[in-house]
Amino acid sequence: MQQRAMIAARGRAVPTRWWPRLAGLGSVHLTLWLIGLLALGVAAVHLDPGPPGWTVALPLAALALNLAGAIAVHPALRTQAALLAFHVALLVVVLLAAASRLTYLKGTLELSDGVEFDGVLVSEERGPLHDRVLGRVTFASLGYSVHYEPELQRARTRNRVSYGDARGVRRETVIGDDTPLRLSGYRFYTTPNKGYAPEVVWIPADRSAASRGTVHLPSFPAQLARQETRWTPPGAARALTLRLELEERIVDLEGRWTLRLPRSHTLRVRASAGEDDVLLRPGDTHRFRDGTLHYAGLRMWMGYKVYYDWSLPWMLAAAALAACALGWHFVAKFARAPWQRPAQDGAA
Amino acid sequence: MLELTTLWAALAVYTLAGALAVHGVNHGALRERALLVLLVAGILLHALSLGVRWERLGHGPFITMYEILSSNICSLLMLFALVYWRIPAVRPTAAIITPVVLVMMAWLLVQSPDARSVPPTYDTGWLYVHVGFGKAFLGALLVAVGIGGVVLARRTAAGAARFAALPDSAHLDALAYRFLAFALVFETFMLIAGAIWAQDAWGRYWAWDPLETWAFLTWLLLAFALHLRAAMRLRPAVGAALAIGVFVLAFLTFFGVPFFTTAPHQGAI
């Protein structure tokens, strides 16, 4: 009742049943509490790093309601176009962020040179409403170059890829850590995760269908001293250990260098603890108990990040509008009184 | 050689300007024009030093703490000199602002001037937009701190006497509010430009890394300080304390985060 009277006294009398509640919801005092609560939630993110949970989502949702209420009932917001534009744009940013969390996708994948992406991700994180159409996206790595500065500082990565565009036409482009390949709304970026991939052909002992593929060794040069992995061939009972032995120096810790395929190397293969290692060069074949391994040669693999968020351009537009409107509001507001002796300004 | 000579000369001139400001305010005879000349001379020398280094290394002062501190000292004083020139009412705040910058200069002197290579992700125009707004943000906050410092100093007898020539605290408070308001605008633009850069550079526009988290906390505290004025009539001293609080948080975000986390902004990687 008191609230209604106050509203009437300010000449904004719309005495509906909901008005006092809206006024309470849009109260600037509530804004202060919610900003404080959000700040605590954000501080909690620092203490427990990672994507924020309800400690940020709840205060943000409450602030969005508070903001919506304020836009509906606060006279200063409704009579100052720039301030109103700022708050509406801010509300849109919050709503877009929420919608984005429901529909985003973030993942990683690995591809050897020349191998087509088949839609399978190594890891992924996505919103519950993400309609995954990655299987329809086609691209392949055609090779890459990574330059290094002294002390293993990674410089520019350039990865040539071929992809099918929206009309199915095959095209080529160069991507990198900061230049994504954009396909069907997905953005693919190269990463520091990359290395060597022996290409092998496995013919099972029972002479069933042979399989050709690549085995990704650990990331290079991050795992320089551990270029080894265990791999179980299709249909085999035992895993093989594959170890790459470089016969030249690729990495220069003190100088500039470029990651490349070695000119000379061997692939050391171990079947089990009691057996002798087998050294294979490209083109060599060796028969193991479970089948025959043909070493076709060495390729490189690249790890990619994939990111999907349809809201990006809208989020940018809303955020830019918010910042411009805020600037416009303050410029107009402060122009009313001289800077030498400013009047008492309130936030509105 | 020219780089170091001009840097040392700039720091010496800044120190002289600070001494002149403190002495002038203490003795009620601030030599305003001489102080402005010193500030501008120091800024020109400092800009020359930064330019020579930029030319030598082929990249701007964005990589090491030495470069970031040095460029921020220059930009903060540049912004203050501009305000000092345009708004005579704030001139005595030089006695508060220059000592703050002198502390940064002392910190600069213990940093290694060695260069580091530039991450490929720094090869973008958004770096300049992001850093530019960041400097404008911190500069606006510093001016608000200077004005707030005067308001708080006036609560003591000595402070009241030394800053008597300035407008009353209510007007100073209103002036500080204006700089806080523009600081919010600049920080908003800084965050947006940073998000665009991060999307291009690392495939995500926001990842709650420590610097992003603390920059957002600073934004929230600034928004809180401005909303508090809309919610209640604050005493000038409370407004001044809030301005200083925001500056401290922003300063810790800019220069302190790398000290308490091993995973600062990805830009450094």
mmCIF file of N, CA and C in Angstrom, chain A residues 28-29 31-32 35 38-39 42-43 45-46 52 56 87 90 100 149 153-156 177-178 187 189 305 307 309 312 315-316 319-320 323-324 326-327 330-331 333-334 337-347, chain B residues 86-89 116-117 120-121 123 167-168 170-171 174-175 177-179 181-182 184-185 188-189 192 196 199-205 208 210 213-214 216-217 219-220 223-224 226-233 260:
data_model
loop_
_atom_site.group_PDB
_atom_site.id
_atom_site.type_symbol
_atom_site.label_atom_id
_atom_site.label_comp_id
_atom_site.label_asym_id
_atom_site.label_seq_id
_atom_site.Cartn_x
_atom_site.Cartn_y
_atom_site.Cartn_z
ATOM 1 N N VAL A 28 16.666 -0.730 -6.951
ATOM 2 C CA VAL A 28 18.116 -0.591 -7.061
ATOM 3 C C VAL A 28 18.819 -1.150 -5.813
ATOM 4 N N HIS A 29 18.090 -1.178 -4.689
ATOM 5 C CA HIS A 29 18.662 -1.801 -3.488
ATOM 6 C C HIS A 29 18.879 -3.299 -3.719
ATOM 7 N N THR A 31 19.361 -4.577 -6.602
ATOM 8 C CA THR A 31 20.491 -4.654 -7.551
ATOM 9 C C THR A 31 21.804 -4.726 -6.785
ATOM 10 N N LEU A 32 21.916 -3.883 -5.760
ATOM 11 C CA LEU A 32 23.161 -3.859 -4.980
ATOM 12 C C LEU A 32 23.443 -5.210 -4.344
ATOM 13 N N ILE A 35 24.373 -7.717 -7.086
ATOM 14 C CA ILE A 35 25.734 -7.521 -7.601
ATOM 15 C C ILE A 35 26.735 -8.101 -6.593
ATOM 16 N N LEU A 38 26.634 -11.824 -6.878
ATOM 17 C CA LEU A 38 27.316 -12.259 -8.100
ATOM 18 C C LEU A 38 28.834 -12.159 -7.929
ATOM 19 N N ALA A 39 29.264 -11.079 -7.273
ATOM 20 C CA ALA A 39 30.705 -10.919 -7.038
ATOM 21 C C ALA A 39 31.238 -12.075 -6.193
ATOM 22 N N VAL A 42 31.469 -15.055 -8.441
ATOM 23 C CA VAL A 42 32.620 -14.950 -9.352
ATOM 24 C C VAL A 42 33.918 -15.217 -8.583
ATOM 25 N N ALA A 43 33.982 -14.700 -7.355
ATOM 26 C CA ALA A 43 35.176 -14.956 -6.539
ATOM 27 C C ALA A 43 35.322 -16.456 -6.279
ATOM 28 N N VAL A 45 34.604 -18.740 -8.340
ATOM 29 C CA VAL A 45 35.196 -19.317 -9.546
ATOM 30 C C VAL A 45 36.715 -19.261 -9.447
ATOM 31 N N HIS A 46 37.209 -18.168 -8.873
ATOM 32 C CA HIS A 46 38.663 -18.056 -8.736
ATOM 33 C C HIS A 46 39.204 -19.118 -7.770
ATOM 34 N N PRO A 52 31.844 -21.857 -14.252
ATOM 35 C CA PRO A 52 31.061 -21.565 -13.057
ATOM 36 C C PRO A 52 29.743 -22.332 -13.062
ATOM 37 N N VAL A 56 27.224 -18.578 -9.973
ATOM 38 C CA VAL A 56 27.182 -17.435 -10.883
ATOM 39 C C VAL A 56 25.828 -17.384 -11.600
ATOM 40 N N HIS A 87 20.689 -0.795 -20.414
ATOM 41 C CA HIS A 87 20.167 -1.859 -19.552
ATOM 42 C C HIS A 87 19.476 -2.961 -20.363
ATOM 43 N N LEU A 90 22.176 -4.989 -21.873
ATOM 44 C CA LEU A 90 22.792 -5.820 -20.840
ATOM 45 C C LEU A 90 21.927 -7.053 -20.553
ATOM 46 N N SER A 100 23.189 -19.490 -24.898
ATOM 47 C CA SER A 100 24.418 -20.067 -25.437
ATOM 48 C C SER A 100 24.856 -21.285 -24.630
ATOM 49 N N GLU A 149 60.336 -20.402 -31.676
ATOM 50 C CA GLU A 149 61.362 -19.444 -31.281
ATOM 51 C C GLU A 149 62.268 -20.157 -30.264
ATOM 52 N N GLN A 153 59.503 -21.788 -27.581
ATOM 53 C CA GLN A 153 58.334 -20.910 -27.643
ATOM 54 C C GLN A 153 57.659 -21.109 -28.988
ATOM 55 N N ARG A 154 56.446 -21.585 -28.941
ATOM 56 C CA ARG A 154 55.738 -21.865 -30.192
ATOM 57 C C ARG A 154 55.284 -20.566 -30.844
ATOM 58 N N ALA A 155 55.618 -20.406 -32.106
ATOM 59 C CA ALA A 155 55.169 -19.211 -32.834
ATOM 60 C C ALA A 155 53.968 -19.602 -33.700
ATOM 61 N N ARG A 156 53.991 -19.218 -34.943
ATOM 62 C CA ARG A 156 52.781 -19.382 -35.762
ATOM 63 C C ARG A 156 52.582 -20.817 -36.270
ATOM 64 N N ASP A 177 45.924 -21.218 -35.070
ATOM 65 C CA ASP A 177 45.410 -21.088 -33.708
ATOM 66 C C ASP A 177 44.395 -19.955 -33.605
ATOM 67 N N ASP A 178 44.594 -18.941 -34.449
ATOM 68 C CA ASP A 178 43.732 -17.763 -34.366
ATOM 69 C C ASP A 178 42.930 -17.529 -35.644
ATOM 70 N N ARG A 187 33.535 -23.844 -35.426
ATOM 71 C CA ARG A 187 34.837 -23.219 -35.676
ATOM 72 C C ARG A 187 35.924 -24.200 -35.249
ATOM 73 N N TYR A 189 39.906 -24.827 -34.694
ATOM 74 C CA TYR A 189 41.189 -24.146 -34.513
ATOM 75 C C TYR A 189 42.294 -25.184 -34.323
ATOM 76 N N LYS A 305 40.680 -27.833 -31.827
ATOM 77 C CA LYS A 305 39.592 -27.465 -30.932
ATOM 78 C C LYS A 305 38.407 -27.161 -31.820
ATOM 79 N N TYR A 307 34.513 -25.430 -31.716
ATOM 80 C CA TYR A 307 33.688 -24.567 -30.881
ATOM 81 C C TYR A 307 32.445 -24.187 -31.659
ATOM 82 N N ASP A 309 28.956 -21.825 -31.148
ATOM 83 C CA ASP A 309 28.120 -20.928 -30.357
ATOM 84 C C ASP A 309 27.458 -19.952 -31.319
ATOM 85 N N LEU A 312 27.389 -15.826 -30.841
ATOM 86 C CA LEU A 312 28.543 -14.909 -30.848
ATOM 87 C C LEU A 312 28.264 -13.542 -31.493
ATOM 88 N N MET A 315 25.768 -11.601 -29.418
ATOM 89 C CA MET A 315 26.360 -11.212 -28.130
ATOM 90 C C MET A 315 27.261 -9.982 -28.325
ATOM 91 N N LEU A 316 28.052 -10.026 -29.391
ATOM 92 C CA LEU A 316 28.952 -8.899 -29.675
ATOM 93 C C LEU A 316 28.138 -7.635 -29.945
ATOM 94 N N ALA A 319 26.603 -6.401 -26.663
ATOM 95 C CA ALA A 319 27.613 -5.852 -25.752
ATOM 96 C C ALA A 319 28.128 -4.508 -26.262
ATOM 97 N N ALA A 320 28.342 -4.420 -27.588
ATOM 98 C CA ALA A 320 28.819 -3.153 -28.160
ATOM 99 C C ALA A 320 27.754 -2.073 -27.989
ATOM 100 N N ALA A 323 27.818 -0.893 -24.352
ATOM 101 C CA ALA A 323 28.947 -0.012 -24.023
ATOM 102 C C ALA A 323 28.767 1.363 -24.664
ATOM 103 N N CYS A 324 28.330 1.384 -25.935
ATOM 104 C CA CYS A 324 28.132 2.680 -26.621
ATOM 105 C C CYS A 324 27.023 3.478 -25.934
ATOM 106 N N LEU A 326 26.039 3.289 -22.846
ATOM 107 C CA LEU A 326 26.506 3.760 -21.538
ATOM 108 C C LEU A 326 27.376 5.011 -21.707
ATOM 109 N N GLY A 327 28.281 4.958 -22.684
ATOM 110 C CA GLY A 327 29.131 6.110 -22.956
ATOM 111 C C GLY A 327 28.302 7.319 -23.365
ATOM 112 N N PHE A 330 26.485 8.869 -20.342
ATOM 113 C CA PHE A 330 27.313 9.682 -19.440
ATOM 114 C C PHE A 330 27.774 10.978 -20.116
ATOM 115 N N VAL A 331 28.104 10.891 -21.404
ATOM 116 C CA VAL A 331 28.537 12.118 -22.113
ATOM 117 C C VAL A 331 27.398 13.141 -22.079
ATOM 118 N N LYS A 333 24.811 13.247 -20.047
ATOM 119 C CA LYS A 333 24.481 13.626 -18.671
ATOM 120 C C LYS A 333 25.484 14.662 -18.132
ATOM 121 N N PHE A 334 26.759 14.414 -18.378
ATOM 122 C CA PHE A 334 27.777 15.308 -17.810
ATOM 123 C C PHE A 334 27.906 16.609 -18.607
ATOM 124 N N ALA A 337 26.294 19.904 -16.954
ATOM 125 C CA ALA A 337 26.940 20.750 -15.937
ATOM 126 C C ALA A 337 28.429 20.811 -16.252
ATOM 127 N N PRO A 338 29.073 21.953 -16.047
ATOM 128 C CA PRO A 338 30.490 22.070 -16.413
ATOM 129 C C PRO A 338 31.383 21.148 -15.588
ATOM 130 N N TRP A 339 32.500 20.713 -16.179
ATOM 131 C CA TRP A 339 33.429 19.819 -15.493
ATOM 132 C C TRP A 339 34.175 20.571 -14.393
ATOM 133 N N GLN A 340 34.262 21.887 -14.526
ATOM 134 C CA GLN A 340 34.999 22.633 -13.498
ATOM 135 C C GLN A 340 34.273 22.587 -12.151
ATOM 136 N N ARG A 341 32.934 22.667 -12.205
ATOM 137 C CA ARG A 341 32.164 22.594 -10.959
ATOM 138 C C ARG A 341 30.928 21.737 -11.208
ATOM 139 N N PRO A 342 31.140 20.436 -11.247
ATOM 140 C CA PRO A 342 30.016 19.548 -11.565
ATOM 141 C C PRO A 342 28.934 19.558 -10.489
ATOM 142 N N ALA A 343 27.712 19.296 -10.957
ATOM 143 C CA ALA A 343 26.600 19.203 -9.999
ATOM 144 C C ALA A 343 26.667 17.856 -9.305
ATOM 145 N N GLN A 344 25.825 17.690 -8.313
ATOM 146 C CA GLN A 344 25.738 16.394 -7.636
ATOM 147 C C GLN A 344 25.033 15.415 -8.575
ATOM 148 N N ASP A 345 25.789 14.449 -9.059
ATOM 149 C CA ASP A 345 25.190 13.481 -9.980
ATOM 150 C C ASP A 345 24.852 12.197 -9.243
ATOM 151 N N GLY A 346 23.711 11.651 -9.598
ATOM 152 C CA GLY A 346 23.403 10.301 -9.121
ATOM 153 C C GLY A 346 23.740 9.351 -10.236
ATOM 154 N N ALA A 347 23.682 8.056 -9.967
ATOM 155 C CA ALA A 347 24.030 7.092 -11.011
ATOM 156 C C ALA A 347 23.061 7.159 -12.166
ATOM 157 N N ARG B 86 43.053 20.308 -18.709
ATOM 158 C CA ARG B 86 41.684 20.720 -19.040
ATOM 159 C C ARG B 86 40.849 21.086 -17.826
ATOM 160 N N ILE B 87 41.158 20.505 -16.665
ATOM 161 C CA ILE B 87 40.316 20.749 -15.483
ATOM 162 C C ILE B 87 41.185 21.294 -14.344
ATOM 163 N N PRO B 88 41.340 22.594 -14.264
ATOM 164 C CA PRO B 88 42.221 23.169 -13.238
ATOM 165 C C PRO B 88 41.859 22.725 -11.814
ATOM 166 N N ALA B 89 40.578 22.406 -11.611
ATOM 167 C CA ALA B 89 40.145 22.046 -10.253
ATOM 168 C C ALA B 89 40.890 20.826 -9.718
ATOM 169 N N ARG B 116 61.058 -10.707 -24.382
ATOM 170 C CA ARG B 116 60.541 -12.061 -24.633
ATOM 171 C C ARG B 116 59.884 -12.076 -25.998
ATOM 172 N N SER B 117 59.833 -13.252 -26.601
ATOM 173 C CA SER B 117 59.228 -13.295 -27.942
ATOM 174 C C SER B 117 57.712 -13.111 -27.844
ATOM 175 N N PRO B 120 52.147 -15.710 -31.116
ATOM 176 C CA PRO B 120 51.483 -15.407 -32.400
ATOM 177 C C PRO B 120 50.094 -14.813 -32.214
ATOM 178 N N THR B 121 49.470 -15.108 -31.073
ATOM 179 C CA THR B 121 48.120 -14.594 -30.833
ATOM 180 C C THR B 121 48.104 -13.078 -30.617
ATOM 181 N N ASP B 123 49.293 -11.025 -32.734
ATOM 182 C CA ASP B 123 49.307 -10.396 -34.036
ATOM 183 C C ASP B 123 47.878 -10.054 -34.453
ATOM 184 N N PRO B 167 37.561 23.089 -4.848
ATOM 185 C CA PRO B 167 36.111 23.146 -4.595
ATOM 186 C C PRO B 167 35.744 22.261 -3.398
ATOM 187 N N ASP B 168 34.526 22.477 -2.863
ATOM 188 C CA ASP B 168 34.163 21.701 -1.666
ATOM 189 C C ASP B 168 34.073 20.201 -1.997
ATOM 190 N N ALA B 170 31.833 17.982 -1.775
ATOM 191 C CA ALA B 170 30.672 17.476 -2.516
ATOM 192 C C ALA B 170 30.915 17.610 -4.020
ATOM 193 N N HIS B 171 31.494 18.750 -4.406
ATOM 194 C CA HIS B 171 31.772 18.925 -5.830
ATOM 195 C C HIS B 171 32.892 17.998 -6.296
ATOM 196 N N ALA B 174 31.443 14.678 -6.853
ATOM 197 C CA ALA B 174 30.710 14.607 -8.124
ATOM 198 C C ALA B 174 31.692 14.460 -9.289
ATOM 199 N N LEU B 175 32.827 15.132 -9.176
ATOM 200 C CA LEU B 175 33.843 15.035 -10.228
ATOM 201 C C LEU B 175 34.440 13.623 -10.266
ATOM 202 N N TYR B 177 32.996 10.968 -9.348
ATOM 203 C CA TYR B 177 31.948 10.093 -9.883
ATOM 204 C C TYR B 177 32.002 10.062 -11.410
ATOM 205 N N ARG B 178 32.268 11.232 -12.004
ATOM 206 C CA ARG B 178 32.330 11.287 -13.465
ATOM 207 C C ARG B 178 33.465 10.404 -13.995
ATOM 208 N N PHE B 179 34.590 10.454 -13.330
ATOM 209 C CA PHE B 179 35.712 9.627 -13.794
ATOM 210 C C PHE B 179 35.426 8.144 -13.561
ATOM 211 N N ALA B 181 32.473 6.856 -13.686
ATOM 212 C CA ALA B 181 31.489 6.495 -14.714
ATOM 213 C C ALA B 181 32.200 6.185 -16.028
ATOM 214 N N PHE B 182 33.150 7.035 -16.415
ATOM 215 C CA PHE B 182 33.860 6.779 -17.663
ATOM 216 C C PHE B 182 34.782 5.564 -17.537
ATOM 217 N N LEU B 184 33.957 2.921 -16.021
ATOM 218 C CA LEU B 184 33.074 1.776 -16.301
ATOM 219 C C LEU B 184 32.887 1.597 -17.811
ATOM 220 N N VAL B 185 32.722 2.723 -18.507
ATOM 221 C CA VAL B 185 32.558 2.645 -19.969
ATOM 222 C C VAL B 185 33.827 2.053 -20.596
ATOM 223 N N THR B 188 34.190 -1.596 -19.852
ATOM 224 C CA THR B 188 33.249 -2.404 -20.642
ATOM 225 C C THR B 188 33.808 -2.630 -22.047
ATOM 226 N N PHE B 189 34.305 -1.553 -22.658
ATOM 227 C CA PHE B 189 34.905 -1.697 -23.994
ATOM 228 C C PHE B 189 36.148 -2.595 -23.934
ATOM 229 N N ILE B 192 35.007 -6.158 -23.843
ATOM 230 C CA ILE B 192 34.453 -6.594 -25.137
ATOM 231 C C ILE B 192 35.595 -6.854 -26.130
ATOM 232 N N ILE B 196 36.631 -10.409 -27.931
ATOM 233 C CA ILE B 196 36.751 -10.627 -29.387
ATOM 234 C C ILE B 196 38.134 -11.216 -29.688
ATOM 235 N N GLN B 199 38.342 -14.811 -28.582
ATOM 236 C CA GLN B 199 37.633 -15.725 -29.483
ATOM 237 C C GLN B 199 38.512 -16.051 -30.691
ATOM 238 N N ASP B 200 39.154 -15.017 -31.226
ATOM 239 C CA ASP B 200 40.040 -15.230 -32.376
ATOM 240 C C ASP B 200 41.276 -16.041 -31.980
ATOM 241 N N ALA B 201 41.821 -15.710 -30.817
ATOM 242 C CA ALA B 201 43.115 -16.274 -30.449
ATOM 243 C C ALA B 201 43.015 -17.686 -29.888
ATOM 244 N N TRP B 202 42.017 -17.931 -29.072
ATOM 245 C CA TRP B 202 41.976 -19.216 -28.363
ATOM 246 C C TRP B 202 40.668 -19.974 -28.554
ATOM 247 N N GLY B 203 39.825 -19.448 -29.444
ATOM 248 C CA GLY B 203 38.597 -20.168 -29.724
ATOM 249 C C GLY B 203 37.577 -20.094 -28.617
ATOM 250 N N ARG B 204 37.662 -19.133 -27.742
ATOM 251 C CA ARG B 204 36.622 -18.917 -26.722
ATOM 252 C C ARG B 204 36.683 -17.464 -26.298
ATOM 253 N N TYR B 205 35.506 -16.868 -26.080
ATOM 254 C CA TYR B 205 35.524 -15.445 -25.779
ATOM 255 C C TYR B 205 35.642 -15.174 -24.275
ATOM 256 N N TRP B 208 36.923 -17.629 -17.914
ATOM 257 C CA TRP B 208 37.102 -17.493 -16.469
ATOM 258 C C TRP B 208 38.544 -17.743 -16.060
ATOM 259 N N PRO B 210 42.109 -16.440 -14.519
ATOM 260 C CA PRO B 210 42.186 -15.528 -13.361
ATOM 261 C C PRO B 210 42.081 -14.050 -13.724
ATOM 262 N N THR B 213 38.477 -13.307 -14.618
ATOM 263 C CA THR B 213 37.642 -13.345 -13.423
ATOM 264 C C THR B 213 37.808 -12.060 -12.610
ATOM 265 N N TRP B 214 39.054 -11.647 -12.419
ATOM 266 C CA TRP B 214 39.284 -10.455 -11.587
ATOM 267 C C TRP B 214 38.901 -9.171 -12.311
ATOM 268 N N PHE B 216 36.371 -8.986 -14.291
ATOM 269 C CA PHE B 216 34.917 -8.949 -14.152
ATOM 270 C C PHE B 216 34.526 -8.518 -12.735
ATOM 271 N N LEU B 217 35.289 -8.980 -11.745
ATOM 272 C CA LEU B 217 35.028 -8.542 -10.361
ATOM 273 C C LEU B 217 35.195 -7.026 -10.239
ATOM 274 N N TRP B 219 34.773 -4.895 -12.634
ATOM 275 C CA TRP B 219 33.601 -4.310 -13.320
ATOM 276 C C TRP B 219 32.393 -4.314 -12.380
ATOM 277 N N LEU B 220 32.230 -5.419 -11.663
ATOM 278 C CA LEU B 220 31.091 -5.518 -10.741
ATOM 279 C C LEU B 220 31.208 -4.506 -9.604
ATOM 280 N N ALA B 223 30.351 -1.169 -10.962
ATOM 281 C CA ALA B 223 28.893 -1.072 -11.149
ATOM 282 C C ALA B 223 28.212 -0.903 -9.794
ATOM 283 N N PHE B 224 28.719 -1.609 -8.791
ATOM 284 C CA PHE B 224 28.170 -1.507 -7.433
ATOM 285 C C PHE B 224 28.331 -0.070 -6.916
ATOM 286 N N LEU B 226 28.626 2.681 -8.562
ATOM 287 C CA LEU B 226 27.762 3.642 -9.252
ATOM 288 C C LEU B 226 26.298 3.456 -8.862
ATOM 289 N N HIS B 227 25.877 2.209 -8.683
ATOM 290 C CA HIS B 227 24.488 1.972 -8.282
ATOM 291 C C HIS B 227 24.229 2.440 -6.848
ATOM 292 N N LEU B 228 25.279 2.360 -6.031
ATOM 293 C CA LEU B 228 25.118 2.779 -4.642
ATOM 294 C C LEU B 228 24.712 4.258 -4.571
ATOM 295 N N ARG B 229 25.240 5.035 -5.514
ATOM 296 C CA ARG B 229 24.880 6.451 -5.547
ATOM 297 C C ARG B 229 23.427 6.654 -5.935
ATOM 298 N N ALA B 230 22.911 5.731 -6.771
ATOM 299 C CA ALA B 230 21.511 5.851 -7.166
ATOM 300 C C ALA B 230 20.600 5.414 -6.029
ATOM 301 N N ALA B 231 21.115 4.502 -5.203
ATOM 302 C CA ALA B 231 20.282 3.937 -4.142
ATOM 303 C C ALA B 231 20.239 4.832 -2.913
ATOM 304 N N MET B 232 21.325 5.507 -2.637
ATOM 305 C CA MET B 232 21.363 6.339 -1.415
ATOM 306 C C MET B 232 22.315 7.510 -1.605
ATOM 307 N N ARG B 233 22.110 8.538 -0.823
ATOM 308 C CA ARG B 233 22.991 9.698 -0.899
ATOM 309 C C ARG B 233 24.236 9.398 -0.071
ATOM 310 N N PHE B 260 49.919 -14.442 -8.112
ATOM 311 C CA PHE B 260 49.286 -15.476 -7.287
ATOM 312 C C PHE B 260 48.614 -16.559 -8.121
#
